[in-house]
Structure formats: C-alpha cells, structure tokens
Short mmCIF file of C-alpha atoms in Angstrom, two decimals:
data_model
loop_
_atom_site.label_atom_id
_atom_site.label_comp_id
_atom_site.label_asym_id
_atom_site.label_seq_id
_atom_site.Cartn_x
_atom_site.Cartn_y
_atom_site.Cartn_z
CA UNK Z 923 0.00 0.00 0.00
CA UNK Z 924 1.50 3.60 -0.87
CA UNK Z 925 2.54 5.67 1.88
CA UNK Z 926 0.02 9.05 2.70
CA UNK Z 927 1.99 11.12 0.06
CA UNK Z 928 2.01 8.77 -2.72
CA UNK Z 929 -2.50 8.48 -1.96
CA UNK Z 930 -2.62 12.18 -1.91
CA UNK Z 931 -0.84 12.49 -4.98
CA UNK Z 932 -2.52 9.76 -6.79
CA UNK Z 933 -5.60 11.60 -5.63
CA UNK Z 934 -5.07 15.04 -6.74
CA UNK Z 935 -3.38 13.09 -10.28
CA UNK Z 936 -6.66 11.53 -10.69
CA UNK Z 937 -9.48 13.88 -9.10
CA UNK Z 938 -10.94 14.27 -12.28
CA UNK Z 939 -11.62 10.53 -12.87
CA UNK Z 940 -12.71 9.03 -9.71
CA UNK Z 941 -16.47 8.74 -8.21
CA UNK Z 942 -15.23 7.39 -4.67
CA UNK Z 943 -18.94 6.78 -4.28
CA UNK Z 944 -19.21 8.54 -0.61
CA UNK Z 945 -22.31 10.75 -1.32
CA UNK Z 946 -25.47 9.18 -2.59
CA UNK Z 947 -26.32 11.46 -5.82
CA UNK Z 948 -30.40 11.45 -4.82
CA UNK Z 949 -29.02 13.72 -1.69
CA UNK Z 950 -29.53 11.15 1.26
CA UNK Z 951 -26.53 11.82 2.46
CA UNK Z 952 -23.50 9.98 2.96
CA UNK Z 953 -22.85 5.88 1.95
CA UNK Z 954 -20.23 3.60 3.09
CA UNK Z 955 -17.53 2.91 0.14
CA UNK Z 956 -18.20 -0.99 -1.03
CA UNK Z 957 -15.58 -3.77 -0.70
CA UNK Z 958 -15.16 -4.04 -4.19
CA UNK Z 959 -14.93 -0.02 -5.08
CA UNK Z 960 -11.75 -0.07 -1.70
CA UNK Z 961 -10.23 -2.93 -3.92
CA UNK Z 962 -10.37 -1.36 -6.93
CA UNK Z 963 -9.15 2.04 -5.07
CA UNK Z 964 -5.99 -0.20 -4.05
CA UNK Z 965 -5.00 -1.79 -7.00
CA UNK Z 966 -5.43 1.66 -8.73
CA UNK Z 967 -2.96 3.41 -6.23
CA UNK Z 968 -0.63 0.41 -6.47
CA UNK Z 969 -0.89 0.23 -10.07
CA UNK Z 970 -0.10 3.93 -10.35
CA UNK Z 971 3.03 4.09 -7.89
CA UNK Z 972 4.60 0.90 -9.61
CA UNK Z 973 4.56 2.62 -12.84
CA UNK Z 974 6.20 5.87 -11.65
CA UNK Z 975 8.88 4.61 -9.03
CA UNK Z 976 10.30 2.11 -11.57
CA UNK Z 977 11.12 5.21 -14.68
CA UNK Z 978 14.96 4.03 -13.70
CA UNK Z 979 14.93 0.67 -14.14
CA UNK Z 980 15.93 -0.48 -17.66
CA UNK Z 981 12.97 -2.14 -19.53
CA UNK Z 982 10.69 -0.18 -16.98
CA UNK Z 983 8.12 2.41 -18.29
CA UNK Z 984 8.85 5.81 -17.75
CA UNK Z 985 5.92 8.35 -16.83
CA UNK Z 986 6.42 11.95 -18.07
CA UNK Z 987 4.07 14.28 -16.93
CA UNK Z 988 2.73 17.55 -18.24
CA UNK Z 989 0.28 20.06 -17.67
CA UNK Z 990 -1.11 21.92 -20.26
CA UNK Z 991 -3.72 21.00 -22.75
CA UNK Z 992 -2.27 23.08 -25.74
CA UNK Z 993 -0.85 22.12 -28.93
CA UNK Z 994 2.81 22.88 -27.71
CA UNK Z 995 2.79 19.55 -25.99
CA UNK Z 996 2.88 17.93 -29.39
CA UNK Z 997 6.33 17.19 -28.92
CA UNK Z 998 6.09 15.04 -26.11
CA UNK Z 999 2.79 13.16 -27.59
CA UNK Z 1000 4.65 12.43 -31.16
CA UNK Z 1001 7.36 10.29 -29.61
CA UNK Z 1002 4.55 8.22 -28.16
CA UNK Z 1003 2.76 8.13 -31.74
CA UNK Z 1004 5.62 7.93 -33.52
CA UNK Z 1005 7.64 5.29 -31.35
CA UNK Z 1006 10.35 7.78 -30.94
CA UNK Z 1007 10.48 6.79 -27.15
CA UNK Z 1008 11.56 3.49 -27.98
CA UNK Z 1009 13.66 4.46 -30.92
CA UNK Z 1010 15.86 5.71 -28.33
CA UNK Z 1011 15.97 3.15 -25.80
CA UNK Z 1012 13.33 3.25 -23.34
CA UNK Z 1013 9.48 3.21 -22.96
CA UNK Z 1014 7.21 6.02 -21.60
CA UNK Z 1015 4.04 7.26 -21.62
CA UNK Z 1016 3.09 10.28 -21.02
CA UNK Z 1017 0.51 11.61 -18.14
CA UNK Z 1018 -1.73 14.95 -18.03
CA UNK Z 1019 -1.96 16.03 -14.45
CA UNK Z 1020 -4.24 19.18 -14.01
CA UNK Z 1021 -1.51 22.05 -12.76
CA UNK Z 1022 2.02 22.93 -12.61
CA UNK Z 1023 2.21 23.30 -9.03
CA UNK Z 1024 0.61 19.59 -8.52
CA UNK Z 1025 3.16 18.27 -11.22
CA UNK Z 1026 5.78 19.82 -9.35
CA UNK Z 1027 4.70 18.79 -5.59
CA UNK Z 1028 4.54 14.99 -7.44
CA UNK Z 1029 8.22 15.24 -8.47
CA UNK Z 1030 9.16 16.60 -5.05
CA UNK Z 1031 7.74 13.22 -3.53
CA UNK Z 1032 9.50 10.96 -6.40
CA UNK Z 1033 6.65 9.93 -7.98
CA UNK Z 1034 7.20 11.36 -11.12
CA UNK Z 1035 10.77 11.68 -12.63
CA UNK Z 1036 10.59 13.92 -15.68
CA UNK Z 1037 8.11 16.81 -16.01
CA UNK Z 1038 7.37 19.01 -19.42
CA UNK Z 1039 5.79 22.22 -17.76
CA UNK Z 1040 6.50 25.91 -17.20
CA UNK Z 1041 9.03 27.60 -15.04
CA UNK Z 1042 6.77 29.17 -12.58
CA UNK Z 1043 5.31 26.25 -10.89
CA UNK Z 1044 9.28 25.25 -11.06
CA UNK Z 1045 10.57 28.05 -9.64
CA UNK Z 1046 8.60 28.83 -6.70
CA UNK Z 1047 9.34 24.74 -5.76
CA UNK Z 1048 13.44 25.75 -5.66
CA UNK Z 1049 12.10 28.41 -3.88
CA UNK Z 1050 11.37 26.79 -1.25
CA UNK Z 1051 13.97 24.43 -1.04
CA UNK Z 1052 13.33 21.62 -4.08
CA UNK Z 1053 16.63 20.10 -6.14
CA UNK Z 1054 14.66 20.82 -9.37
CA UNK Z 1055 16.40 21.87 -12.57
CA UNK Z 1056 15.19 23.01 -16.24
CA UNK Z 1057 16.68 21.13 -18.65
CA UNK Z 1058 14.91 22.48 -22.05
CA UNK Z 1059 12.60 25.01 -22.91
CA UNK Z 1060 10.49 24.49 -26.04
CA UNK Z 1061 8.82 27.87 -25.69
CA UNK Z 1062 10.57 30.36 -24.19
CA UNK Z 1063 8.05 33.69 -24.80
CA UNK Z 1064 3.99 34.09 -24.01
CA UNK Z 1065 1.80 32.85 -26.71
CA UNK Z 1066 -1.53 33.64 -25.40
CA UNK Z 1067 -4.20 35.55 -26.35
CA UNK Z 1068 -6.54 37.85 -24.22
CA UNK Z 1069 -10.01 36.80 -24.00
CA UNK Z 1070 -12.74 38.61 -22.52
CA UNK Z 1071 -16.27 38.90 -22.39
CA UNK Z 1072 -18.62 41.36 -25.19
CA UNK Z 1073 -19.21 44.06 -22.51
CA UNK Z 1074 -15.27 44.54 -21.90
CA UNK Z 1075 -13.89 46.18 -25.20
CA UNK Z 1076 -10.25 48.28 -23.25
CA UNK Z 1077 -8.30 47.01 -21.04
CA UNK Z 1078 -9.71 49.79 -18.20
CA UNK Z 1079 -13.46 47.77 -18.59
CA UNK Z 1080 -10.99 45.22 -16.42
CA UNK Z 1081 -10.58 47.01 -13.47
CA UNK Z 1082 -12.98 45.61 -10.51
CA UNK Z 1083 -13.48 42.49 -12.90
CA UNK Z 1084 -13.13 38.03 -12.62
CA UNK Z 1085 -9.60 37.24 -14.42
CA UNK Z 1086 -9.24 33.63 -15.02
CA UNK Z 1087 -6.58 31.16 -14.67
CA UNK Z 1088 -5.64 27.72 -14.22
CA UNK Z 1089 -3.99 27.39 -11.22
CA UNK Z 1090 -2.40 30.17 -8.53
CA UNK Z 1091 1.49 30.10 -9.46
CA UNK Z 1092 0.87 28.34 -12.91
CA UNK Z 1093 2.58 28.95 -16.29
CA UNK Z 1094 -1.09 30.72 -17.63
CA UNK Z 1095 -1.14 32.46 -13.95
CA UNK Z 1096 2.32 34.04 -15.68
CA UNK Z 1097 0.56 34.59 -18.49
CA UNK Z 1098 -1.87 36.30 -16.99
CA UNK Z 1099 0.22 38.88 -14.80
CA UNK Z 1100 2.20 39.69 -17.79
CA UNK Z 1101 -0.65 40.22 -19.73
CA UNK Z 1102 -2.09 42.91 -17.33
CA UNK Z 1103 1.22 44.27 -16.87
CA UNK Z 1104 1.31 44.91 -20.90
CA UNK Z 1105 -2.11 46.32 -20.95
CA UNK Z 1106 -1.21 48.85 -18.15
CA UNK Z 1107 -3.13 46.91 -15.01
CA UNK Z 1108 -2.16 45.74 -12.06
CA UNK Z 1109 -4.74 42.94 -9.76
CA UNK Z 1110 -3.99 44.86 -6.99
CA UNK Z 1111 -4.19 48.21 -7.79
CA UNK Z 1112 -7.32 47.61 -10.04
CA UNK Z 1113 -9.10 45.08 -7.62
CA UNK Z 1114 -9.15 42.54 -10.69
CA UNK Z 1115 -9.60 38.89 -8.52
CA UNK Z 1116 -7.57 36.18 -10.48
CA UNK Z 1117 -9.38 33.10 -10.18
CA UNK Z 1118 -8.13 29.50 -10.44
CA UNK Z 1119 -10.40 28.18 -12.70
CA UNK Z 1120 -8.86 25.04 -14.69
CA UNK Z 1121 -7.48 24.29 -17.88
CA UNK Z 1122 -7.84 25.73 -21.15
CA UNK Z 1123 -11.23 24.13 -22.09
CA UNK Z 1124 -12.58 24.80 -18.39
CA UNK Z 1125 -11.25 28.43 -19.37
CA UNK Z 1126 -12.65 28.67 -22.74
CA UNK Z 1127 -16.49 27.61 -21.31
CA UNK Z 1128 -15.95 30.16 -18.02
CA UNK Z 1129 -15.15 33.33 -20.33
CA UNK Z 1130 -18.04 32.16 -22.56
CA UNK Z 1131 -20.48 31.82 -19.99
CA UNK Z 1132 -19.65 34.63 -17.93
CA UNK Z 1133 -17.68 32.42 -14.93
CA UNK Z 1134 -14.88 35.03 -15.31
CA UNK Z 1135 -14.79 37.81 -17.40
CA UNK Z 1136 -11.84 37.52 -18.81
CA UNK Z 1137 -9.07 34.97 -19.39
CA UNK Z 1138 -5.80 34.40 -21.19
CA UNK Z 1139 -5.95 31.04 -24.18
CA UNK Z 1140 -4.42 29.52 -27.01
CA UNK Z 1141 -5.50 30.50 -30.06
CA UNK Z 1142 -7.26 26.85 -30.70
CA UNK Z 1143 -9.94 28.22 -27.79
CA UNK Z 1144 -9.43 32.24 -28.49
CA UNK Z 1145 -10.39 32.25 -32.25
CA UNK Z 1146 -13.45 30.23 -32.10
CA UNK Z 1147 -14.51 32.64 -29.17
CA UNK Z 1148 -13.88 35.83 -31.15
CA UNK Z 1149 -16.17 34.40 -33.74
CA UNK Z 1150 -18.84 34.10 -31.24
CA UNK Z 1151 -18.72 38.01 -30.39
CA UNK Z 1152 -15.88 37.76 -27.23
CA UNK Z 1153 -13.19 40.43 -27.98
CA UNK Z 1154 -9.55 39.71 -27.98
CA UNK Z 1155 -8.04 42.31 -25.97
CA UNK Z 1156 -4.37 41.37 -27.13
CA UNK Z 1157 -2.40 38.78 -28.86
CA UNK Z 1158 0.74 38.80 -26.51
CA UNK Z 1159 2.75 35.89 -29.39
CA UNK Z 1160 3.48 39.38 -31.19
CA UNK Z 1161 5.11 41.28 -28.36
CA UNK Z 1162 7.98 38.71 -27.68
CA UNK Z 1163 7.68 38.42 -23.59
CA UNK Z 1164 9.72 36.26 -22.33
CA UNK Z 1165 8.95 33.26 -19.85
CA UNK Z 1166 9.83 30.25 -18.97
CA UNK Z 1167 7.67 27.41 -20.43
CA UNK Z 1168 7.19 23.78 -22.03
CA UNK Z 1169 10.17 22.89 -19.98
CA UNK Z 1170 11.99 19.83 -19.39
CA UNK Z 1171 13.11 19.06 -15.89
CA UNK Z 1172 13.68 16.40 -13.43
CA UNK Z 1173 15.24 16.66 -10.19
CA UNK Z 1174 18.69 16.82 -10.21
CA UNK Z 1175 19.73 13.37 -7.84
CA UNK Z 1176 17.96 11.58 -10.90
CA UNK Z 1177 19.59 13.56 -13.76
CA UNK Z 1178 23.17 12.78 -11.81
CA UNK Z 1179 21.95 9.35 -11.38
CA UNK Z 1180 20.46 8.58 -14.71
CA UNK Z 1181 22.13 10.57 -17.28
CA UNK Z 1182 21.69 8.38 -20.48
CA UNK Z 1183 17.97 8.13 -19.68
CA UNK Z 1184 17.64 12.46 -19.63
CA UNK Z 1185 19.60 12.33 -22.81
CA UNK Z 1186 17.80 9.81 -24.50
CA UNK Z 1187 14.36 12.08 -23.08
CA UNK Z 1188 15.46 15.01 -24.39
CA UNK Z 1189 16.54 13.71 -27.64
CA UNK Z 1190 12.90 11.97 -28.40
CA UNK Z 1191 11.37 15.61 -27.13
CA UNK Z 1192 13.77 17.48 -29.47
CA UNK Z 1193 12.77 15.09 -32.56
CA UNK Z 1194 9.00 14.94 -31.83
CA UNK Z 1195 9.28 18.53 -32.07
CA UNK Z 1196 10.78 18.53 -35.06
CA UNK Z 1197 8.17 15.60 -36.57
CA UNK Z 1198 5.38 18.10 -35.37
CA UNK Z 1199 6.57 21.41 -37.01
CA UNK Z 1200 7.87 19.02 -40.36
CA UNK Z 1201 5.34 20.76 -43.47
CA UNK Z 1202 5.93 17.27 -44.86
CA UNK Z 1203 4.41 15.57 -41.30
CA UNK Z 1204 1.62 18.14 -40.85
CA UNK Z 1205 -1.13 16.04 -41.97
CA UNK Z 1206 -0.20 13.43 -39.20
CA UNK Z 1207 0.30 15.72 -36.61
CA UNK Z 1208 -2.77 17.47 -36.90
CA UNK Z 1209 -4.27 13.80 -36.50
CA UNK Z 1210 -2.15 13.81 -32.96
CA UNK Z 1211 -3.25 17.13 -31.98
CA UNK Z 1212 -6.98 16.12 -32.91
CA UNK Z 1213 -6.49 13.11 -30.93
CA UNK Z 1214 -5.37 14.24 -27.59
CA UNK Z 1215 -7.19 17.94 -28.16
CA UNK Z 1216 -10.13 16.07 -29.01
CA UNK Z 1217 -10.85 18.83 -30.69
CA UNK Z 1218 -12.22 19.21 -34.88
CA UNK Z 1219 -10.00 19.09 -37.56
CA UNK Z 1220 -10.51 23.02 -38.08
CA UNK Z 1221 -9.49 23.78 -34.69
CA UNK Z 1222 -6.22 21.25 -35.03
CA UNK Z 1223 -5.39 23.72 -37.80
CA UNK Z 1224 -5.87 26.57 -35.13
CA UNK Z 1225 -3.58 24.62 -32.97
CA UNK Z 1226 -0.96 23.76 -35.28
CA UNK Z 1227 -0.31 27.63 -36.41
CA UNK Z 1228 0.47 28.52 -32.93
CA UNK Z 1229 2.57 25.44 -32.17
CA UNK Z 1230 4.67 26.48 -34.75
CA UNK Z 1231 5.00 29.94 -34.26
CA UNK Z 1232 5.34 28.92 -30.78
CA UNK Z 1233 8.05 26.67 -30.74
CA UNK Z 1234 11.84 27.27 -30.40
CA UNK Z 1235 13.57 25.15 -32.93
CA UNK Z 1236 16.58 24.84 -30.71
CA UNK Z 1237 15.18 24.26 -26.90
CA UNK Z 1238 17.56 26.05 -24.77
CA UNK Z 1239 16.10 27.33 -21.55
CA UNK Z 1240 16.41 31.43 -21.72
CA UNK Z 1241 17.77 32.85 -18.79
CA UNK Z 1242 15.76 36.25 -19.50
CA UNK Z 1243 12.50 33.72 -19.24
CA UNK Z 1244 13.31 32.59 -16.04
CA UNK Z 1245 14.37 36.18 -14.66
CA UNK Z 1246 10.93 37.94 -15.63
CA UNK Z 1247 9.20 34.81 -14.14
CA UNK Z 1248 11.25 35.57 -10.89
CA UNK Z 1249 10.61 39.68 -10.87
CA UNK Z 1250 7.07 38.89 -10.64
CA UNK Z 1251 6.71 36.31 -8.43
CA UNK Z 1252 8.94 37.79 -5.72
CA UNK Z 1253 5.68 40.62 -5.46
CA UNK Z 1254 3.83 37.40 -3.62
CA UNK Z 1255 6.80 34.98 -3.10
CA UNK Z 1256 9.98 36.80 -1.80
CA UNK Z 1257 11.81 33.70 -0.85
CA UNK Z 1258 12.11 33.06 -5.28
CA UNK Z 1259 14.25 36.75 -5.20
CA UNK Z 1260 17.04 33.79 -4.08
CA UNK Z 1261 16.71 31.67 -6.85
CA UNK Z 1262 19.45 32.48 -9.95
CA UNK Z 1263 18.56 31.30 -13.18
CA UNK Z 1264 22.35 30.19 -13.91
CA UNK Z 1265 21.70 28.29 -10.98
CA UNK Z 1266 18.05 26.67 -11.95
CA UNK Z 1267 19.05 25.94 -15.74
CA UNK Z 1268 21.25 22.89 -16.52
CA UNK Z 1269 21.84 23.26 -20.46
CA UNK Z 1270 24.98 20.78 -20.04
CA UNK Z 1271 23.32 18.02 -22.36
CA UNK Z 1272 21.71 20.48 -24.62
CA UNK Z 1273 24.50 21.93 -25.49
CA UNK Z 1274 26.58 18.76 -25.79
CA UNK Z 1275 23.59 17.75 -28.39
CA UNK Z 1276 24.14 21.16 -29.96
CA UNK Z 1277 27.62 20.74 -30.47
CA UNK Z 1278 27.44 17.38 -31.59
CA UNK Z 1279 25.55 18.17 -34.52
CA UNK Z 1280 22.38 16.25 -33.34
CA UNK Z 1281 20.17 19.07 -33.43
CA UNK Z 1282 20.75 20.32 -37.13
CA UNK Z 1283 20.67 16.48 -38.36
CA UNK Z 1284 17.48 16.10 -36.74
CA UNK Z 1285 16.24 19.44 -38.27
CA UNK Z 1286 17.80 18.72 -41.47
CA UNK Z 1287 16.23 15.36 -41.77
CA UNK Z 1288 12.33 16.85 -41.19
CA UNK Z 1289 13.05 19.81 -43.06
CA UNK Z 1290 12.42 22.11 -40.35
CA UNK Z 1291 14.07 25.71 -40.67
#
C-alpha cells in the first residue's frame, strides 16, 4: 500500500476521474464505500506508484508528466505516436496532471521523474527548497491571447473584474500577470480577482459563460470565441515576452543518477518537435493534436499555427524567461528573489547535443528551418 503522500498524490493526479462513491447522488446523504470499489481504489494506487517509481529501471516504463492542454505539448505526444520513445531506448508514456504546481509537488515526492511544464510552478518549488532543474525550454516567450467577455472592449473595462486562470502560481497564472502588466493593469491596484479556474477548455467555457470575465488562451480556444462576439483584448505571441515554459526538468539526484535516460528524453522531445513542425508531417500531426485535443480538424489547424510559431527550434532554456518569471513572483513569493537562473538551468546536455551536430541532423532530416 503507498505511503500518505504517494494516496494524496494519486488523488489530486486523478481527481478528475474518480467517483469514490461517498455521497449518494439522490441527496440522502453519505454511503459507506463498497468492498469491491476499496479494492479497486488499491490496486489503482498500487498500479499507479509501480509505474512511476520504476522510470529508472531499464525495460521499466517511464511516466512523463505535463500540464497543459495546448498544442505545444505535441512534442512530447509524437514520440509516443511515432515510437520515438523506444527508438531511443526506453518506454514512456506520457501523463496529463491538471496544474504545474501539482506536477511539481509529485516530483518533489518521487513519484514522477521527468516533467514538461513551465518555469513558474518550477521556480517557486526551488524556492522553497526543491533540487529541481530546467533542462529544455520548447517555448521560451507568451503565446496567449486575451479573451474577454462582449461588454469589456479596453483594457480599463478590467478594473474591478473576474480574471481567469488555471492554477495560482501556474505557467497561464504568468501569463496572466504579464498580460495585465502589458495592458497597463495591475490585480492589486485595479481590484481585478484572479481566479483558479482550470485548464484551457474549463477556461474557454468560463469566459463564454460569464464564470470570469476575462481569461488568457491559445489560439485553438481564443479564435473560435472571437467568432462568437468575445473580444480579444491582445495577442501577446506578437510582443515577444519572455517566460519560462514547455520545460523539461527532473530533479537533479535523478539527472546525476540517470544521465543516459535524460539524454535519451530530451533527444525523443527534441525530434517529436521537429516531426510536429515538419510541413511534410503536418497532416499526421494534426491527426495527434486532434487526438489528444479532441478537438475538430478546423481547430487542429488553429492549434498547429500557434505550435509552430510557438516553438523554439533549438530548446535552450532562456535565462531572460526565467528572470521575468522571478521579478514577478517575488511581489507574492519573496523567498524566489534567491533563486538564480544560472543556478536553476542545466543546459549541459543540450548543449553537448548542440555541439554534436544532433540538433541540425534532426532538423535537417524533417526539413524544419
């Protein structure tokens, strides 16, 4: 049986999926859990910590977790389409958990090795005290558009109003700070409450039905929005603002103790990027980004154009990402004022990949410029 950290994280991993059964749904009030429903329970939580203690074990399956539903994930779902994970070397499979700062609290208790998420969540963790380190960053600038409701046309109609997000301390919580900072707000000065919402979907429906009045997306859930009479307030992908995001990072007792396996990680990340943003491979990504989406084939289009405006072609983690990150959260967080991005970014294997001429032959060899 897991210990209380590994339940609580299986829990929070998997609160979207589970009907524990404790409340009767006709409102009588509260049922005792069946034997069989506790079984299943158990062998759930077992099955769940056996696949994420054993990553380092050769033949074992590695679980890499992410969280963001946005088309910039592609390149960690292609290697599992494609077979790259097993073209070099190992299996894994990849694992949507709903937040940065939950990913991040799951590494800290080992049972997830390898994380593709933003800095923020990341930072505040070293913060206070985790090992930590980026690795990669396939975005390194905000790509998200300002949504808001049909009544709010300037950014002033914001002041007093709901802001959405997906979680406190988030990569789209970033987003969403540096998007009022751009348009001339501030949440505390203009009384705008952020609000933790959920994911971009959850996000999408809130804005539309008046949850929150305004919101930051990709432009998969923005456009269709605009068409319905919401106003895009600003399309921050123009304005270059850099961040920390769609990282790669693992704590660093595992990256000292399994350095092949972070290689071989990065390498099947750095060529399912390059299969997704491939002209000649569009047709089957946009089958990939429809799949996991689940979204039309129109709005996989939507998708794909920001993924590849969105995506760096060569994955270092920028430093002047992981600085404005920390300038803003040391308003809320002063203890992240301590942490120094030379200090947070390992680029050792990305740079040995760099140099030895991986990178371009990968490139080269999907046509990617």
């Amino acid at each position: 049986m897991p210990g209380k950290a590994g339940i609580h994280t299986w829990l929070m991993l998997h609160d979207d999926k589970v009907d524990f059964g404790l409340r009767r749904h006709d409102g009588r009030g509260e049922r005792m859990l069946n034997l069989s429903v506790v079984l299943l329970l158990i062998l759930s939580l077992l099955s769940f910590r056996k696949e994420a203690s054993a990553a380092a074990a050769p033949g074992k399956k590695l679980v890499i977790a992410y969280a963001a539903m946005n088309a910039r994930v592609c390149p960690l779902w292609a290697p599992k389409e494609r077979g790259l994970f097993t073209k070099y070397g190992f299996d894994a499979e990849p694992l949507f958990v709903r937040g940065a700062p939950t990913l991040v609290s799951a590494m800290a208790s080992n049972e997830i090795e390898v994380g593709y998420t933003g800095g923020t969540a990341v930072i505040g963790a070293v913060a206070s005290g985790s090992d930590l380190k980026v690795l990669s960053a396939l975005t390194n600038r905000v790509t998200y558009e300002v949504v808001a409701r049909p009544n709010i046309k300037t950014a002033e109609d914001l002041r007093g109003k709901k802001f959405g997000v997906q979680a406190i301390g988030g990569t789209v919580w970033m987003g969403a700070i540096l998007a009022l900072e751009h348009l001339g707000l501030d949440p505390d000065r203009d009384k705008i409450a952020i609000i933790a919402a959920g994911d971009q979907s959850v996000l999408a429906q809130a804005v539309a039905q008046g949850t929150v009045d305004a919101t930051v997306l990709d432009g998969v859930q923005a456009r269709p929005l605009a068409a319905k009479g919401l106003n895009i307030l600003a399309d921050l992908g123009k304005l270059n603002l850099p961040i920390l995001s769609s990282s790669i990072v693992a704590r660093d007792p595992y990256i000292q103790k399994n350095p092949q396996m972070v290689e071989n990680v990065i390498k099947s990340v750095i060529e399912g990027a390059a299969f997704c943003l491939s002209a000649k491979e569009k047709p089957n990504t946009l089958k990939i980004l429809q799949k996991y989406l689940r979204v039309s084939e129109k709005d996989a289009e939507e998708g794909y154009r920001d993924m590849v405006s969105g995506l760096d072609r060569r994955p270092y983690a920028n430093p002047a990402g992981a600085t404005n990150v920390i300038r803003l959260m040391k308003r809320s967080n002063p203890k992240v004022e301590n942490v120094k991005p030379e200090n947070l970014i390992d680029d050792r294997i990305m740079k040995r990949l760099d140099q030895s001429g991986f990178i371009d032959e990968v490139l080269n060899r999907y046509g990617v410029k």
